[in-house]
């Protein structure tokens, strides 16, 4: 049996392959059931053992070589084929993509959720109260007597004598303390109402109230908790200060200012050249408030705070007209 | 409260910069909201002496003056009449600039050359007075540049006085606080009151007080032979810079002393007081009284009245009467300095709608111990300014109050503040603000509170004072010592958070509207009288009629908001709102309910180059609701619409467990017109309380079937009277192996044709064709039994 020239013969056939069809045909003619190798293998049977082994080995070597050659060629032609297909179906990738629809939360909600998240992480639970309150809960129980300026009709919406739209979320303090014994650690988000409508006031806005009451709650704790809040909300480098102030239901009372985010404390129109922005009111719960809810003011102390959600959102997002929150202009809403 | 630092400086030495003072006052709780700086708004103005005044040859009301500037003699034409020879006057020389854009030039005035002009106070930006030439004090040497004189410079602090600190509504009150900051002691003005003659006030005036609760202290003084005139420059300037207007020397003195010491005063024309007597009464019953602004004021029981022998001459603390006011003819004046009950003054001022500088101070509570001193001070100034003779003595009734005392322990202080303030520091702090320790033991001490501090009544008030003086910045930040307790979300919060998440994922923008709307909205929406949504809660004092009542439904506000956006070019909107509605209940009760509202209009996208988007229809809003309630573990059904404001061709009531939980559909187009909307709005409102009650957020895994599922499609002709949902329910009921029934086609060609895909699934084995075929036959059999349903071949 003569296998000399076999490799060269195969090589010349393969070299003539010009396309995938040629390849298929040549592959059959070489490796097919009735192909070249089948012929040789048939012939092997006629040889005696010794020769058969050597010839078999040589044929196998040529066959695997041909296999590899043909395989490479097949891959080559497939690649060409695929590249052609890809070229034929070429798209303009710069056409706009198909965005899935998605909605957005109102910036007040975004801000509220952030405030709640921070205080929840400090162990405050969420409490609620009605929007329509009695004067007792909105004023008297909070040590705001009936002749206090805050009770003017100019500030408060009245439903009827004795019933008002709550002017702050502070009544939730009273309702919570009436319903449970200390310790109390709550925040109360919600809508509040005042008779005002201009660039910096809307007749409805949102507040978050906070209250912590226990044995040995100190003014220094109020400072500690609110400092954590401010740094979480406005960034760890935000300057802040606690400034004595007056609220009928806290004593001592403190206003908390942060360094103006617009001018970085240099003084500008937004901070009225003070370099500071008022962020929240706070203080130690007034003993009279404890007496009003039947807590023993000799035994327990507490702090309370309240902040305007719109104000914080305005500062965070740079919004200069509070009424924007309530126009619900899609061009406004889609920015958050 | 506006406080000129130049004035403050009379009581305490201000040796720090105004900015620093402002900051330190702010940190004491007296927030300085602004610093108004007064700098000369002029250049080239010097002092000169008038050496000669001649009439102008060509003009009757002009004069030609010679002014000696110390260096030269200048001729100036002047139109003012208040000048005389030897007056020291401000001369704006040629080239001087007054204000922003006026430059004085050399010019001919009716033929006479004028080398500059003489200036009024207003022209120099000092006060608003433009009635004549500003007469300078003789102490100012001719030739000196007015821009360098102290009168041209000042800083005014705008202090926001907290409502409980009535004691700070005066320059002296602020000075007390400043003195504490600067570790000084504020000094009252020093003067000696000269009296003349043998007469005594006691012989000329009677005083009676009927109710010493209403008026515990009243002082009457008398000055005779005064002459009304404008006040001198220094007083007018202080009054102007404090935000009031100078009037004449008598009125100005009463205002000046009020600003200086916080004691409101009232001047009566002595000769107009019938029977020369003053009685302080509390009104019983209603009457009318004409105040000095010529308005008839209704008086009511409880008002404190100042009366003479014939009747009221003033509403105490608020406004005097026309019948006793000071006029140009007044010669003799009786001065009232008194303490009136703050609550009465406030009630009367509020009812009459008068908030004057005087009533404001009486309301906050003035210093009862200062009433007599203030009267003396005013008498002294009146005598200085208006001449006349001060009559000896005074009429006074004084129901003395003992200063309050409060006991406090050191552990009270440091325990509440979280500080370690020493005994010495506490004592020092208190003493600096006139709170004196009268008794001491090892635990604490007794503090005596001066009568001007109406805000201090108990221990906490004293601690507040200590913390304020000590400085909040010196109190540490600490972490509360408390038991750690996890805070779980309430069921409501979990539901709301899922709802918002769902809305975001499904393309809804959240909106927030006011909780009020208009009665008109209820009418527009055709809500019948027996519907709970017509039981609105009205607001007594609404901002406008559009926001006159609490809303009983969400949709009108949402609709207005859509109109707002559509009018501004938006075409496609998807909005949702979570909010409260309010109902009037029987017996005066009010209920609040949380609602969810959805509204869509237009289409999902305005256009797409890839696919066509069709306009929203009923099934888009229905699907949004179905998807939402399913997310919360509830299923809902639809029933024929009953809402009067909906287009009943494409609307439905939404039912959960047989209870109406809301509605969905298209708003009637005649109602849309009322809101100026021209495109169809699909919307829905859902009761959150029902969803919360019926919902279930428990998550429970169900094994995934190990066997393949099979599907079969069916087509039926269905009469319009047969709701498709009934067919779906029917098929589902045939076997538990039927796991889903979907509608994949519906068209109408004479008859309605509907195509359904049914999915079969067993958890136990692979379903054979035979079993599925049997179920298929059962489905066809069951459905074709229904009247109006036939199989489409």
mmCIF file of C-alpha atoms in Angstrom, chain B residues 472-604:
data_model
loop_
_atom_site.group_PDB
_atom_site.id
_atom_site.type_symbol
_atom_site.label_atom_id
_atom_site.label_comp_id
_atom_site.label_asym_id
_atom_site.label_seq_id
_atom_site.Cartn_x
_atom_site.Cartn_y
_atom_site.Cartn_z
ATOM 1 C CA UNK B 472 -24.830 76.782 73.987
ATOM 2 C CA UNK B 473 -21.522 76.316 72.221
ATOM 3 C CA UNK B 474 -19.973 75.318 75.559
ATOM 4 C CA UNK B 475 -22.500 72.546 76.122
ATOM 5 C CA UNK B 476 -21.122 69.217 74.835
ATOM 6 C CA UNK B 477 -22.711 66.933 72.232
ATOM 7 C CA UNK B 478 -23.532 63.598 73.870
ATOM 8 C CA UNK B 479 -25.278 60.360 73.004
ATOM 9 C CA UNK B 480 -28.366 59.636 75.054
ATOM 10 C CA UNK B 481 -28.034 56.849 77.577
ATOM 11 C CA UNK B 482 -30.990 54.722 76.582
ATOM 12 C CA UNK B 483 -32.089 51.159 76.057
ATOM 13 C CA UNK B 484 -31.712 50.082 72.443
ATOM 14 C CA UNK B 485 -34.992 49.042 70.913
ATOM 15 C CA UNK B 486 -35.520 48.125 67.270
ATOM 16 C CA UNK B 487 -38.086 50.288 65.531
ATOM 17 C CA UNK B 488 -40.304 48.330 63.173
ATOM 18 C CA UNK B 489 -42.228 49.835 60.320
ATOM 19 C CA UNK B 490 -45.938 49.849 60.949
ATOM 20 C CA UNK B 491 -48.179 47.915 58.590
ATOM 21 C CA UNK B 492 -49.321 51.234 57.151
ATOM 22 C CA UNK B 493 -45.777 52.351 56.413
ATOM 23 C CA UNK B 494 -44.979 49.005 54.754
ATOM 24 C CA UNK B 495 -48.057 49.286 52.549
ATOM 25 C CA UNK B 496 -47.351 52.878 51.598
ATOM 26 C CA UNK B 497 -43.760 52.134 50.802
ATOM 27 C CA UNK B 498 -44.814 49.235 48.522
ATOM 28 C CA UNK B 499 -47.411 51.423 46.855
ATOM 29 C CA UNK B 500 -44.886 54.148 46.121
ATOM 30 C CA UNK B 501 -42.424 51.575 44.840
ATOM 31 C CA UNK B 502 -45.123 50.149 42.558
ATOM 32 C CA UNK B 503 -46.097 53.576 41.261
ATOM 33 C CA UNK B 504 -42.492 54.461 40.503
ATOM 34 C CA UNK B 505 -41.953 51.217 38.640
ATOM 35 C CA UNK B 506 -45.100 51.728 36.610
ATOM 36 C CA UNK B 507 -44.286 55.232 35.494
ATOM 37 C CA UNK B 508 -46.444 57.343 37.797
ATOM 38 C CA UNK B 509 -45.158 60.724 38.973
ATOM 39 C CA UNK B 510 -46.061 61.543 42.529
ATOM 40 C CA UNK B 511 -47.846 64.841 43.107
ATOM 41 C CA UNK B 512 -48.845 66.571 46.331
ATOM 42 C CA UNK B 513 -51.834 68.913 46.474
ATOM 43 C CA UNK B 514 -53.263 71.053 49.249
ATOM 44 C CA UNK B 515 -55.834 69.337 51.431
ATOM 45 C CA UNK B 516 -58.436 71.953 50.555
ATOM 46 C CA UNK B 517 -60.598 72.466 47.548
ATOM 47 C CA UNK B 518 -63.721 74.409 46.650
ATOM 48 C CA UNK B 519 -67.406 73.703 47.194
ATOM 49 C CA UNK B 520 -67.537 74.346 43.476
ATOM 50 C CA UNK B 521 -65.510 71.174 42.946
ATOM 51 C CA UNK B 522 -68.180 69.143 44.717
ATOM 52 C CA UNK B 523 -70.828 70.739 42.506
ATOM 53 C CA UNK B 524 -68.738 70.246 39.374
ATOM 54 C CA UNK B 525 -68.421 66.566 40.173
ATOM 55 C CA UNK B 526 -72.216 66.327 40.585
ATOM 56 C CA UNK B 527 -71.895 64.758 44.031
ATOM 57 C CA UNK B 528 -75.455 64.246 45.331
ATOM 58 C CA UNK B 529 -76.464 65.649 48.701
ATOM 59 C CA UNK B 530 -76.745 62.262 50.377
ATOM 60 C CA UNK B 531 -73.234 61.211 49.317
ATOM 61 C CA UNK B 532 -70.609 61.409 52.078
ATOM 62 C CA UNK B 533 -68.453 63.505 49.757
ATOM 63 C CA UNK B 534 -70.920 66.353 50.054
ATOM 64 C CA UNK B 535 -70.356 66.433 53.839
ATOM 65 C CA UNK B 536 -67.376 68.752 53.568
ATOM 66 C CA UNK B 537 -65.587 70.396 56.471
ATOM 67 C CA UNK B 538 -65.512 74.179 55.881
ATOM 68 C CA UNK B 539 -62.658 76.458 56.915
ATOM 69 C CA UNK B 540 -63.775 79.565 58.837
ATOM 70 C CA UNK B 541 -61.010 81.795 57.511
ATOM 71 C CA UNK B 542 -59.880 80.370 54.181
ATOM 72 C CA UNK B 543 -57.221 82.048 52.039
ATOM 73 C CA UNK B 544 -59.576 82.008 49.086
ATOM 74 C CA UNK B 545 -62.856 80.450 48.017
ATOM 75 C CA UNK B 546 -60.923 78.022 45.830
ATOM 76 C CA UNK B 547 -59.465 76.603 49.018
ATOM 77 C CA UNK B 548 -62.547 77.073 51.131
ATOM 78 C CA UNK B 549 -63.260 73.577 52.408
ATOM 79 C CA UNK B 550 -61.310 70.426 53.229
ATOM 80 C CA UNK B 551 -61.367 68.090 50.292
ATOM 81 C CA UNK B 552 -63.692 65.093 50.361
ATOM 82 C CA UNK B 553 -62.197 63.562 47.251
ATOM 83 C CA UNK B 554 -58.824 63.729 45.572
ATOM 84 C CA UNK B 555 -59.776 63.907 41.930
ATOM 85 C CA UNK B 556 -60.669 67.627 41.588
ATOM 86 C CA UNK B 557 -57.238 68.780 42.798
ATOM 87 C CA UNK B 558 -55.532 66.161 40.635
ATOM 88 C CA UNK B 559 -57.592 67.330 37.682
ATOM 89 C CA UNK B 560 -56.579 70.956 38.284
ATOM 90 C CA UNK B 561 -52.989 69.852 38.403
ATOM 91 C CA UNK B 562 -53.400 68.012 35.076
ATOM 92 C CA UNK B 563 -55.003 71.103 33.561
ATOM 93 C CA UNK B 564 -52.047 73.169 34.817
ATOM 94 C CA UNK B 565 -49.612 70.883 33.005
ATOM 95 C CA UNK B 566 -51.704 70.459 29.850
ATOM 96 C CA UNK B 567 -51.949 74.241 29.570
ATOM 97 C CA UNK B 568 -48.172 74.388 29.634
ATOM 98 C CA UNK B 569 -47.572 72.054 26.755
ATOM 99 C CA UNK B 570 -47.567 68.629 28.409
ATOM 100 C CA UNK B 571 -49.609 66.015 26.552
ATOM 101 C CA UNK B 572 -48.921 62.742 28.292
ATOM 102 C CA UNK B 573 -49.195 62.527 32.061
ATOM 103 C CA UNK B 574 -49.224 59.773 34.646
ATOM 104 C CA UNK B 575 -49.850 61.111 38.150
ATOM 105 C CA UNK B 576 -50.551 59.566 41.492
ATOM 106 C CA UNK B 577 -51.214 61.133 44.835
ATOM 107 C CA UNK B 578 -51.513 59.787 48.326
ATOM 108 C CA UNK B 579 -53.465 62.151 50.502
ATOM 109 C CA UNK B 580 -56.141 62.671 53.076
ATOM 110 C CA UNK B 581 -59.818 63.475 52.614
ATOM 111 C CA UNK B 582 -62.036 64.796 55.376
ATOM 112 C CA UNK B 583 -65.691 64.319 56.225
ATOM 113 C CA UNK B 584 -68.068 66.035 58.567
ATOM 114 C CA UNK B 585 -69.614 63.363 60.787
ATOM 115 C CA UNK B 586 -72.674 63.583 62.947
ATOM 116 C CA UNK B 587 -72.436 65.378 66.303
ATOM 117 C CA UNK B 588 -69.617 67.618 65.121
ATOM 118 C CA UNK B 589 -67.171 64.806 64.582
ATOM 119 C CA UNK B 590 -64.699 64.890 61.709
ATOM 120 C CA UNK B 591 -63.199 61.834 60.065
ATOM 121 C CA UNK B 592 -59.990 61.656 58.047
ATOM 122 C CA UNK B 593 -59.283 58.998 55.473
ATOM 123 C CA UNK B 594 -56.203 58.271 53.391
ATOM 124 C CA UNK B 595 -56.838 57.901 49.669
ATOM 125 C CA UNK B 596 -54.847 56.932 46.618
ATOM 126 C CA UNK B 597 -55.538 58.691 43.363
ATOM 127 C CA UNK B 598 -54.282 57.855 39.886
ATOM 128 C CA UNK B 599 -54.733 59.777 36.684
ATOM 129 C CA UNK B 600 -53.393 59.201 33.191
ATOM 130 C CA UNK B 601 -53.871 61.064 29.958
ATOM 131 C CA UNK B 602 -52.429 60.929 26.472
ATOM 132 C CA UNK B 603 -50.290 57.892 25.864
ATOM 133 C CA UNK B 604 -47.294 56.216 27.361
#
